Coordinates of C-alpha atoms in Angstrom, one line a residue:
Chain A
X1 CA 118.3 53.0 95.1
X2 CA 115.2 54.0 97.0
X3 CA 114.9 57.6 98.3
X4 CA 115.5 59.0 101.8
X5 CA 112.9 60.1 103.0
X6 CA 112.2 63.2 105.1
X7 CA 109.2 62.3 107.9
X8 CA 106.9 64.5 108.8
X9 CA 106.2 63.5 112.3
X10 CA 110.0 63.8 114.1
X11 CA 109.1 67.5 112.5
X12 CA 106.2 68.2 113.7
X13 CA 107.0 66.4 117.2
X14 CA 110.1 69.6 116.9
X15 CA 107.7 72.4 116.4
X16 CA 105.4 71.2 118.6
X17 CA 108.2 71.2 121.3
X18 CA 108.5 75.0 120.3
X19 CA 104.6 75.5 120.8
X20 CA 104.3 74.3 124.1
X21 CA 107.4 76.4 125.2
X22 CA 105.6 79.4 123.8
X23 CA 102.2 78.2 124.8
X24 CA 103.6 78.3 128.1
X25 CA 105.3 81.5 128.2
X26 CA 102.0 82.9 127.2
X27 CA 99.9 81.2 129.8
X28 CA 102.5 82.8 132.4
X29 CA 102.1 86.2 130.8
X30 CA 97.7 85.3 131.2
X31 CA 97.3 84.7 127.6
X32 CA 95.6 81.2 126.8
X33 CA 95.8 80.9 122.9
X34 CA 92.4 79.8 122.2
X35 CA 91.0 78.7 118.6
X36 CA 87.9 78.4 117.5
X37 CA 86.7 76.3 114.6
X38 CA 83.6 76.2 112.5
X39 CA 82.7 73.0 111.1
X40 CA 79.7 73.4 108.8
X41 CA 78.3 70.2 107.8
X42 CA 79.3 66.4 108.2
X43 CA 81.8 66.2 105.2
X44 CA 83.9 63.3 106.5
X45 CA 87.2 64.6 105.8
X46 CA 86.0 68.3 107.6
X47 CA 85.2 66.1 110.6
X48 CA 87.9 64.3 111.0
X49 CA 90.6 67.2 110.4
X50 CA 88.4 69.0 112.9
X51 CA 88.8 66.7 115.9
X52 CA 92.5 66.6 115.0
X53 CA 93.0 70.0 115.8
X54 CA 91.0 69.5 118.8
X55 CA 93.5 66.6 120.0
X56 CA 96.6 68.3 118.8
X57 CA 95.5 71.6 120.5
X58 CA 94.7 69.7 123.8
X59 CA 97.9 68.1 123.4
X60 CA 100.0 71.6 123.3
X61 CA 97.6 73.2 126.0
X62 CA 95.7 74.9 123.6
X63 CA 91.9 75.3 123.9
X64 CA 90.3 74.4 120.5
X65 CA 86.2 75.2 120.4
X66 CA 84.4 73.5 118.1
X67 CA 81.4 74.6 116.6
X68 CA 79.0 71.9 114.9
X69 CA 76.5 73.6 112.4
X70 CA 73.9 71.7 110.2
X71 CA 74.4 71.6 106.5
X72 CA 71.3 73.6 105.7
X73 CA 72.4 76.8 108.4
X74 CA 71.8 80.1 106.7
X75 CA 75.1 82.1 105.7
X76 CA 73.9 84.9 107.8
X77 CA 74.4 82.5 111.1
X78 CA 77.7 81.5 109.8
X79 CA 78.8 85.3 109.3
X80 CA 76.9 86.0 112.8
X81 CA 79.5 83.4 114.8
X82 CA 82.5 84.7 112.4
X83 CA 81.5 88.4 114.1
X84 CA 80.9 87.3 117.8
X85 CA 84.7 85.3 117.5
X86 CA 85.7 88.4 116.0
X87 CA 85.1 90.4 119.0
X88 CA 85.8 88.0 121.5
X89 CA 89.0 89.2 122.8
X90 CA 89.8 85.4 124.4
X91 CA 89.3 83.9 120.7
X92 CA 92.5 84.3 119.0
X93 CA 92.0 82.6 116.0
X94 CA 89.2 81.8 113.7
X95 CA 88.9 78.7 111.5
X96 CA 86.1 77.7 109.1
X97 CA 86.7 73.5 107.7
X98 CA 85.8 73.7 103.9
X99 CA 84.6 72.7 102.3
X100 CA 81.0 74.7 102.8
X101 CA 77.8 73.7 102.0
X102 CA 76.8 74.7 98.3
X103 CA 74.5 77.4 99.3
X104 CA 77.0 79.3 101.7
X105 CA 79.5 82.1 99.4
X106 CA 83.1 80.4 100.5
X107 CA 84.8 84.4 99.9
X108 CA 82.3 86.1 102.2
X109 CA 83.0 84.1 105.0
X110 CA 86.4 84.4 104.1
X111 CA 86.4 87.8 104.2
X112 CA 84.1 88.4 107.3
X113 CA 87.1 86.8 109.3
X114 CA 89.3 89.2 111.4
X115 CA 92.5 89.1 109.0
X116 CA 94.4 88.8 112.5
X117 CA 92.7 86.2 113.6
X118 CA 92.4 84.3 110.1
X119 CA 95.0 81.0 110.9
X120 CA 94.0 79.3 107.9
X121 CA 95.8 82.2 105.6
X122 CA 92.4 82.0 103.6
X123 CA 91.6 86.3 104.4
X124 CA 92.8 88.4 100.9
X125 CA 94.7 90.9 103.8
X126 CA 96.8 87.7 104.5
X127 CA 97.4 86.7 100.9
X128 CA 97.9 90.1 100.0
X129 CA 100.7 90.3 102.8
X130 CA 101.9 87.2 101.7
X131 CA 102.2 88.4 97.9
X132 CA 104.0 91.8 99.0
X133 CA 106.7 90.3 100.8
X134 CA 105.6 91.2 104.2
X135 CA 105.7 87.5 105.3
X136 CA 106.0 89.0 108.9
X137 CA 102.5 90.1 108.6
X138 CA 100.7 87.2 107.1
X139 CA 99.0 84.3 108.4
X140 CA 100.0 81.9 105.5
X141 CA 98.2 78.5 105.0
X142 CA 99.5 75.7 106.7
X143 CA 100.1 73.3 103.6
X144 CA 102.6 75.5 101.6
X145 CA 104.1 76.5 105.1
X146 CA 105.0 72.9 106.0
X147 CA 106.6 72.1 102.4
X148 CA 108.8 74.9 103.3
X149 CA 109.4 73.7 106.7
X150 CA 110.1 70.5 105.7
X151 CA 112.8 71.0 103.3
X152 CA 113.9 73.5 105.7
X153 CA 114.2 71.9 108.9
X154 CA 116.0 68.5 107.1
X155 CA 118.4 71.1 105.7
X156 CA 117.4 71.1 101.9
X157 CA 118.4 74.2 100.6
X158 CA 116.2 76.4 98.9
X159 CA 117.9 79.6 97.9
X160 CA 119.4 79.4 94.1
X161 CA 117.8 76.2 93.5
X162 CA 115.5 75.7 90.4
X163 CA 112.2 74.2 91.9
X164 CA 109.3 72.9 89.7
X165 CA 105.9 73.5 91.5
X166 CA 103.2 71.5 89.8
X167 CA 99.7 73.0 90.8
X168 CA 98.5 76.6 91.0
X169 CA 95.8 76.4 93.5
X170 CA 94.9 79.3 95.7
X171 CA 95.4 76.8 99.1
X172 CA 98.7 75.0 98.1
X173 CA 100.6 76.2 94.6
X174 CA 99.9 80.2 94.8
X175 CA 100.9 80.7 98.1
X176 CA 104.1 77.8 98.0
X177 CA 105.0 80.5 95.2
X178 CA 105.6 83.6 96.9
X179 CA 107.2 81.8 100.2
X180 CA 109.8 80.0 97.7
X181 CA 110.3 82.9 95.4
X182 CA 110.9 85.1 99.2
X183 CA 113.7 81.9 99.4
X184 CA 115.3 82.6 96.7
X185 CA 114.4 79.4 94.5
X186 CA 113.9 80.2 91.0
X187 CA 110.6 78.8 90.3
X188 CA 108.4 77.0 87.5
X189 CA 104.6 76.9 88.1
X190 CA 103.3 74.0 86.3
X191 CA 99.5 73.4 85.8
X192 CA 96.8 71.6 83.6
X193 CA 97.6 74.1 80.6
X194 CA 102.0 73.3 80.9
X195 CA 102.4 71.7 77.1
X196 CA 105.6 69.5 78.2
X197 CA 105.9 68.7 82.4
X198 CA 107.8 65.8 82.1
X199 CA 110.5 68.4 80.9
X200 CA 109.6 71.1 83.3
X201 CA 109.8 68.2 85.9
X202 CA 113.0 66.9 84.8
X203 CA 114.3 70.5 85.1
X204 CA 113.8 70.9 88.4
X205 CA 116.2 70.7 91.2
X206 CA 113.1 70.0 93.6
X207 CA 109.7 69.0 92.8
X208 CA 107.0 70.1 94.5
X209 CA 103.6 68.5 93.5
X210 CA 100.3 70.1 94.5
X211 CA 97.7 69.5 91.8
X212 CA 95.9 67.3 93.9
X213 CA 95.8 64.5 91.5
X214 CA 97.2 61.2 92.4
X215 CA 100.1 59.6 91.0
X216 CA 100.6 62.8 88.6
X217 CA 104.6 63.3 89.1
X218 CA 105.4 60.2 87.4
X219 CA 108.9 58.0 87.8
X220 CA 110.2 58.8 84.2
X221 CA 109.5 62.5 84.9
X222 CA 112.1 63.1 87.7
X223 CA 115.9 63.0 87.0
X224 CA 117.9 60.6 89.6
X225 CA 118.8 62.9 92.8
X226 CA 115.5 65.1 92.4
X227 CA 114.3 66.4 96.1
X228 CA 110.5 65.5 95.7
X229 CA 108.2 67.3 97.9
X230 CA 104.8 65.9 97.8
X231 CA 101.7 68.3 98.8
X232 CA 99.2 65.9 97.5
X233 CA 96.7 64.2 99.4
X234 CA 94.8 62.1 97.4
X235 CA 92.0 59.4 98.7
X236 CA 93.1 55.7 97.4
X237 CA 91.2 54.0 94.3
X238 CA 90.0 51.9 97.5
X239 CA 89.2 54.5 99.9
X240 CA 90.7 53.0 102.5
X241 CA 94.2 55.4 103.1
X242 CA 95.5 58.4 101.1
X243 CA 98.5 58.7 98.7
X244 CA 100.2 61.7 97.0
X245 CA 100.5 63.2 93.5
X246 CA 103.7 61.5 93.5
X247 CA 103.5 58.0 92.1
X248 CA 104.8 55.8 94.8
X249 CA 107.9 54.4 92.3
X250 CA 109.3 57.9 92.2
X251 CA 110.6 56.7 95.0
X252 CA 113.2 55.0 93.4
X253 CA 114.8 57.8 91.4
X254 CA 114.4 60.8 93.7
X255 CA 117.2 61.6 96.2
X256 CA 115.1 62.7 99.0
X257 CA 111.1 62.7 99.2
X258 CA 108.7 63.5 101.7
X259 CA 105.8 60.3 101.8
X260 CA 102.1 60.2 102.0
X261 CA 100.9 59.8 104.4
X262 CA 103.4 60.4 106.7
X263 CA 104.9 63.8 105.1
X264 CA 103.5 67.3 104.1
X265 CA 100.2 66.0 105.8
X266 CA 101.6 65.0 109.2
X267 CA 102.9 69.5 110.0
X268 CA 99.4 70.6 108.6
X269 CA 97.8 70.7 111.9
X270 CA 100.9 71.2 113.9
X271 CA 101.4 74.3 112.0
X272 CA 97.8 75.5 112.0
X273 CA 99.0 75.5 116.3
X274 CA 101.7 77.9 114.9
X275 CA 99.9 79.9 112.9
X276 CA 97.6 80.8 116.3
X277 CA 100.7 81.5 118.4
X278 CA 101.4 83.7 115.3
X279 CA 97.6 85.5 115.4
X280 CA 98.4 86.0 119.1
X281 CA 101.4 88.3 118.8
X282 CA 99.8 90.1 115.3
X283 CA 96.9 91.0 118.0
X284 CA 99.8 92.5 119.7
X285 CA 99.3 90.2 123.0
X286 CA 102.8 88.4 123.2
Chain E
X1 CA 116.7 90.1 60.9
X2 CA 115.1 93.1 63.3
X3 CA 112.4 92.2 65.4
X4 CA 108.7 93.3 64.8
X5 CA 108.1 96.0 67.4
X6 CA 104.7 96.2 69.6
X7 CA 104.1 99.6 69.9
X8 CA 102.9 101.0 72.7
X9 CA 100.9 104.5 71.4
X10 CA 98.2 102.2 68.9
X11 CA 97.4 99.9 71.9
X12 CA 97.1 102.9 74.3
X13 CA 94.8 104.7 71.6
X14 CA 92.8 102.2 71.4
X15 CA 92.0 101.3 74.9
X16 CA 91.6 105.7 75.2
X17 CA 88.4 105.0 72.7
X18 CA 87.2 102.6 75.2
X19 CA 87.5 104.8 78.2
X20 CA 86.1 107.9 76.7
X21 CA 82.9 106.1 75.8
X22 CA 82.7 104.5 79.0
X23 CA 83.2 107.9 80.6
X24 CA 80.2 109.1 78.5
X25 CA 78.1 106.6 79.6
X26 CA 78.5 107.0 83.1
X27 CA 78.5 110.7 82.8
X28 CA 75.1 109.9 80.9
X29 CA 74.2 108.8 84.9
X30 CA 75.7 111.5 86.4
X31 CA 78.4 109.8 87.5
X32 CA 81.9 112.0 86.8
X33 CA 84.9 109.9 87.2
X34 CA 87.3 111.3 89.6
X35 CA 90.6 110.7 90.5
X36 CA 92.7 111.7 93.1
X37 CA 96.5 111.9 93.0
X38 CA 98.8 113.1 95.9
X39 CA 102.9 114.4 95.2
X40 CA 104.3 114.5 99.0
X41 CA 107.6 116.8 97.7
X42 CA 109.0 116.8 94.5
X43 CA 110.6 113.7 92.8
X44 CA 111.2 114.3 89.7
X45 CA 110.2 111.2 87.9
X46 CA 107.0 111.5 90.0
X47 CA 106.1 115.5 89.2
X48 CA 106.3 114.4 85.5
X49 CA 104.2 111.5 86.3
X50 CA 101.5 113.1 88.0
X51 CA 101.3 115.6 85.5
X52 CA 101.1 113.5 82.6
X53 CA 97.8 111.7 84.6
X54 CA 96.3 115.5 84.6
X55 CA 96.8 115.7 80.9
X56 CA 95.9 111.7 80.3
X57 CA 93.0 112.3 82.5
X58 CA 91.8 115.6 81.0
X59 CA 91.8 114.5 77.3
X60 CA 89.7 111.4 78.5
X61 CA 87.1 113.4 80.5
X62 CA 88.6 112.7 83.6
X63 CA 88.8 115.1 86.5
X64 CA 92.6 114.3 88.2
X65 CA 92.8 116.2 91.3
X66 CA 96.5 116.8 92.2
X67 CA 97.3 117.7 95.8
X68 CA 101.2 118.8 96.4
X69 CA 102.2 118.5 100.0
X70 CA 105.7 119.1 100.4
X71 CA 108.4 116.8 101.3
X72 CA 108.3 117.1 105.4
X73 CA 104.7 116.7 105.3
X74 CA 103.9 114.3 108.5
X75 CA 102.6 111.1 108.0
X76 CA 99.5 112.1 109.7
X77 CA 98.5 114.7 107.3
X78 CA 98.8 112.4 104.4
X79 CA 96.7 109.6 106.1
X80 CA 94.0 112.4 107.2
X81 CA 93.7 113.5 103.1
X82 CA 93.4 109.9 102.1
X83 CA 90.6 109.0 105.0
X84 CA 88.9 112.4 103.4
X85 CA 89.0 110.8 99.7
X86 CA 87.7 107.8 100.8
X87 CA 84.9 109.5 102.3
X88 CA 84.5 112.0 99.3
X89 CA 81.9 110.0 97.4
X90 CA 82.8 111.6 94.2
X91 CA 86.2 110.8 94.7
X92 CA 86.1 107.4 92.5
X93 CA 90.1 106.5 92.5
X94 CA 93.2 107.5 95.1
X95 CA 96.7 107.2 94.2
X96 CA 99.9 108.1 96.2
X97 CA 102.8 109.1 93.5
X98 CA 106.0 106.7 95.0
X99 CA 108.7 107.3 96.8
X100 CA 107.2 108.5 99.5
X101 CA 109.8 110.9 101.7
X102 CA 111.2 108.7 104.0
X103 CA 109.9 109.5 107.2
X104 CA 106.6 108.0 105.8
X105 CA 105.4 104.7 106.4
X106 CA 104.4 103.5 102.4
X107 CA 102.3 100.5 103.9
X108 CA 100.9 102.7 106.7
X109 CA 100.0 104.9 103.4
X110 CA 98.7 102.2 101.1
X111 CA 97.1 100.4 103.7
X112 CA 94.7 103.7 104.5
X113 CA 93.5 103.7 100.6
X114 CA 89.7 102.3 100.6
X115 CA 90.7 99.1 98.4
X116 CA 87.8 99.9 96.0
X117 CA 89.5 103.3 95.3
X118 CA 93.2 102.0 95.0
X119 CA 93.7 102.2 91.2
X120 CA 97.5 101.7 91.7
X121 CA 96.7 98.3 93.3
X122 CA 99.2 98.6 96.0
X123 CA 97.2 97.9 99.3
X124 CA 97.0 94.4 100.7
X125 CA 93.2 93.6 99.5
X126 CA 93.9 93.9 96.1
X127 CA 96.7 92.0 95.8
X128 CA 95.3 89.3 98.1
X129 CA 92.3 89.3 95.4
X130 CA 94.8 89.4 92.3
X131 CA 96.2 86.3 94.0
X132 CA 93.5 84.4 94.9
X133 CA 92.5 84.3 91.4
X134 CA 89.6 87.0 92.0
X135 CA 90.9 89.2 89.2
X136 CA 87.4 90.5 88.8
X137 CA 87.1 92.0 91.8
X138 CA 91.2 93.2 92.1
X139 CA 92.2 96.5 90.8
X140 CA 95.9 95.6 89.8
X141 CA 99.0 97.7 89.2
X142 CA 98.9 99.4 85.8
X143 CA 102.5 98.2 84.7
X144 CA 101.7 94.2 84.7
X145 CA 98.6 95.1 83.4
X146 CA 100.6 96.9 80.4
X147 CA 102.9 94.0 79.8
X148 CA 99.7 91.6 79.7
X149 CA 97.9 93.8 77.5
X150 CA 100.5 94.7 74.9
X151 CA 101.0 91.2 74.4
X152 CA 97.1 90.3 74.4
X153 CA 96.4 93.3 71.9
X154 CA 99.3 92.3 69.8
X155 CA 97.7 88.5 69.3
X156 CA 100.4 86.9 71.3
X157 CA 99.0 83.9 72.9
X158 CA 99.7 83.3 76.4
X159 CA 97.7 80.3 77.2
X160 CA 100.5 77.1 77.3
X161 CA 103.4 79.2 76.5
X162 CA 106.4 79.0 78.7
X163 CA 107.3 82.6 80.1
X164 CA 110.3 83.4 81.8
X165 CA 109.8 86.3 83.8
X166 CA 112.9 88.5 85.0
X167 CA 112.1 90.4 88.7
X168 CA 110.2 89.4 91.3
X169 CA 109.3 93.1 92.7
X170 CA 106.0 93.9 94.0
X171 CA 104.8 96.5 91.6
X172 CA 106.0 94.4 88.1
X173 CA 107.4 90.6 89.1
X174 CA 104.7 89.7 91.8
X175 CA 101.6 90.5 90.1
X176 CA 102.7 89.6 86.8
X177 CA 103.2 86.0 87.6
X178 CA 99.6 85.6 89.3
X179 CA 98.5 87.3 85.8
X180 CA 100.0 85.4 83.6
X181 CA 99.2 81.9 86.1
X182 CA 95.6 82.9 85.3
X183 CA 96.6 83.2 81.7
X184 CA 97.7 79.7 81.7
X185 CA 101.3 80.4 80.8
X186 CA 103.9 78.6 82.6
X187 CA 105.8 80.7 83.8
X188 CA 109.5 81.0 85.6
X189 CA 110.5 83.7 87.7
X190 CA 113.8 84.6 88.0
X191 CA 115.8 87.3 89.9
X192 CA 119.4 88.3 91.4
X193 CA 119.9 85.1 93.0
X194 CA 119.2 82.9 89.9
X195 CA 122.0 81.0 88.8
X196 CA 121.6 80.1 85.3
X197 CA 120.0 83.5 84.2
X198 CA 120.8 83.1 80.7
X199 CA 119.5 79.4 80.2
X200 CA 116.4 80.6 82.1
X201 CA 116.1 83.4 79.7
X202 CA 117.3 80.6 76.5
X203 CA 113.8 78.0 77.9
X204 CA 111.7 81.1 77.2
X205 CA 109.4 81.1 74.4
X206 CA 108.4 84.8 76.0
X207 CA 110.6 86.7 78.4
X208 CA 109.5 89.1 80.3
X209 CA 112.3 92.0 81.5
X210 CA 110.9 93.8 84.8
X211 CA 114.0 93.6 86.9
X212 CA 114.6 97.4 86.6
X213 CA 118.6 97.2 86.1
X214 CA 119.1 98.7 82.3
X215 CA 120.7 96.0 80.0
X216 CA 120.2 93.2 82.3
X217 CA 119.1 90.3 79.7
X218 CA 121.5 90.6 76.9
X219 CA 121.1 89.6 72.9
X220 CA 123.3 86.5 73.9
X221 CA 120.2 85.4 76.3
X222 CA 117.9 85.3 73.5
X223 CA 116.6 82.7 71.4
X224 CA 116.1 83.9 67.8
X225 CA 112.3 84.4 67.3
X226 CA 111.9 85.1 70.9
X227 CA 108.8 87.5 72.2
X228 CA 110.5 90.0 74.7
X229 CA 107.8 92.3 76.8
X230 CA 110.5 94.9 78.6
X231 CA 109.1 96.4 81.2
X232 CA 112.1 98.4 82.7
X233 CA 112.1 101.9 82.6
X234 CA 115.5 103.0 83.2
X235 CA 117.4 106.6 82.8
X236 CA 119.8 106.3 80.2
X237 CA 123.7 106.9 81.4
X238 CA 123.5 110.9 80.2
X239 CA 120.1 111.0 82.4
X240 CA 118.5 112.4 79.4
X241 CA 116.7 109.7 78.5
X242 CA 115.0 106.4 79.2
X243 CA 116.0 102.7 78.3
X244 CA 114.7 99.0 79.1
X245 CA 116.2 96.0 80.8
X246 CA 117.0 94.1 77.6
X247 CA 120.0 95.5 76.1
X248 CA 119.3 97.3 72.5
X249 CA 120.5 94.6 70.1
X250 CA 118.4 92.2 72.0
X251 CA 116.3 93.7 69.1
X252 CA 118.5 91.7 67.0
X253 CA 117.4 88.2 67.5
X254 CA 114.0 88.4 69.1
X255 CA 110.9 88.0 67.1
X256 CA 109.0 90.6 68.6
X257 CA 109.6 93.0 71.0
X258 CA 108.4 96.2 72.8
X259 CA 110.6 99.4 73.0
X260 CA 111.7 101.2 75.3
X261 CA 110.6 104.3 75.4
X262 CA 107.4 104.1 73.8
X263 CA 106.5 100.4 74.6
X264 CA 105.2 99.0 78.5
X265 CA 105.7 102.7 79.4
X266 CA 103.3 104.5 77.1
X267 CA 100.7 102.6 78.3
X268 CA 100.4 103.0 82.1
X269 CA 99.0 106.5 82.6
X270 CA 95.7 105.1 80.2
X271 CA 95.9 101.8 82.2
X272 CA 95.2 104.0 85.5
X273 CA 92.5 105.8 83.8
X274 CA 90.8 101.9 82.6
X275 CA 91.2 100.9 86.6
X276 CA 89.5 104.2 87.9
X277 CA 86.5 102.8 86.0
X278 CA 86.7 99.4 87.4
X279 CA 87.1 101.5 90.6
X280 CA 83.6 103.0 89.9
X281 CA 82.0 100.1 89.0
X282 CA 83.6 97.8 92.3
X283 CA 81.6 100.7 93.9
X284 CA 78.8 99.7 92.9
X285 CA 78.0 103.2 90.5
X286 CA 78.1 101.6 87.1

């Protein structure tokens, strides 16, 4: 029996609904969220999530500047543009694509971002927030954030359940932690050092997989009914598409499974969008 | 059989040695660690805590400088002292004895300690650095710190063992999962709404007890051989004393455990004193 599957796009196509309402409501009060986004670099990957937010911003009436620098731009340029979005009071969220360049220090230009403004969750402030409890506070990063929304918005309950989490990674596993721990899941980080994960996986109401390694969660590692929740987003041995750290026949045991593409991947920008709206009223302007 | 106890007075000696010579080395530059401690009225618990720092402190050759305010102190008055320690360059450590009165904001408070003098690791920073992985530059709270070091004095290896850990607060549960991540454990974290507490507790090859409710995780929870860390500091039912959250015959069937008193506990006050010198040297005078 093949999974149902939760899709990410009639989810996304919901919150984006929500954004324009509040998009609007702002505009009305003479707020126009604005983002700006730093793309240092031609990484393929960097370039094409970039122009995404562009086209999703556009979409929700959301002005999305994006700034091209050369691979070889000092660190002191990149902290310079960090500081003049920083003071711009019509830039209401900052967001750097990484990876950086080699040569650039990822955790000072981390840091140089206004924690209010910091939409990709990557600031310690936000983490910090996020690891007190003070959800309310923190701009969280938009991968752990739609795994939660997912489950959430096709009515998978979290709250008692025992969830397996494979991956500890300060983007995805870390942060996915704290948010399901806040839910009330009872929680098992796996990583590369877990002796036995077929067992941890098999214990596990839901499975979350965020190692970034493809076709990790294997079929004979997920008890029939398992909610699988796949983070992963994996190029193909072809290069051609993306898959997930899910192995595609774990469809056939799990109960209910997000896809790749088409899951997790599909909110990621959508909720970046969110995450401004968010940086807007922290900034104390909605 | 009785489990092999880890006590907590050897391990704390030892770690004293280490601070008194690094004290003499950096008094050696002239540099004479300081800390700072504020009481805002008089708890109890926290009167006897504070003190014990002075004395902790004074045997090491550490200055503690305890300010009482009393309990209807305004907020303002407490946020002016801290912004004066921070400036006070010989001031090397700040910490703000909890709870707070209530009329006091405690994030407002934690939030106004300069992160490189926050030896109780409460404000945002820290713990965003502590979960990012960027232990190096985090200063941590002491009693997660404890647990990880009585174990690590004590040869207990961490690295692939499966932890369950019992609380998920933000002084003990929080930070001691992102510590023990980094450790490589696997780790589950459990709290009130867990539903299979004891089985959680049974999958353990270590549990961890930092739930603060006195008896919570019970002999009948316990595999024989078990390590239990307790971290609970509880008063005992005639308020004359203090015991942990595993129940006493836990002792019983475990393999090795710490006591309560004289286990976690009798390490904490020393563990402040070991992050006022990673205070000095995050600022840059070691």
């Amino acid at each position: 029996m093949a999974a149902e599957l939760i899709k990410g796009l009639p989810i996304a196509k919901q919150i984006r609904e929500e954004i324009t309402k509040n998009v609007e409501g702002l505009k009305a009060k003479n707020v126009s969220p604005k983002l700006a986004v730093l793309l240092v670099g031609d990484d393929e990957a960097s370039v094409v999530y970039a122009q995404s937010k562009q086209k999703v911003g556009g979409n929700l009436g959301i002005e999305v500047d994006l700034k091209v620098m050369p691979a070889d731009t000092e660190e002191s340029v990149i902290l310079d543009q960090i500081k003049a979005w920083n003071e711009d009071k019509d830039t209401h969220g900052i967001l750097v694509e990484l990876p950086l360049p080699k040569h650039i220090t990822k955790e000072a230009v981390m840091e140089a971002i206004d924690p209010k403004k910091d939409v990709d969750g990557v600031h310690p402030v936000n983490r910090g927030y996020l690891m007190g409890g003070q959800e309310h506070l923190a701009l969280i990063p938009a991968t752990p954030l739609a795994c939660v929304a997912l489950a959430e918005r096709a009515g998978i309950e979290l709250s008692g359940k025992k969830v397996t989490l494979v991956g500890r990674g300060d983007t995805v596993g870390r942060p996915l932690a704290s948010l399901l721990i806040k839910r009330n899941a009872t929680i098992t980080v796996c990583h590369t050092r877990t002796v036995d994960l077929p067992g941890e996986c098999q214990n596990g109401e839901i499975v979350v997989a965020a190692a970034g390694f493809a076709g990790l969660v294997k079929k004979e590692m997920i008890k029939p009914g398992t909610v699988v929740i796949d983070a992963g987003i994996n190029p193909t041995p072809d290069g051609k598409s993306i898959c997930g750290d899910a192995a595609p026949d774990v469809a056939d045991v799990a109960g209910v499974m997000t896809p790749v593409p088409g899951g997790v991947g599909s909110l990621t920008t959508t909720i970046i969008m969110e995450n401004l709206l968010k940086a807007v009223k922290l900034q104390g302007l909605a």
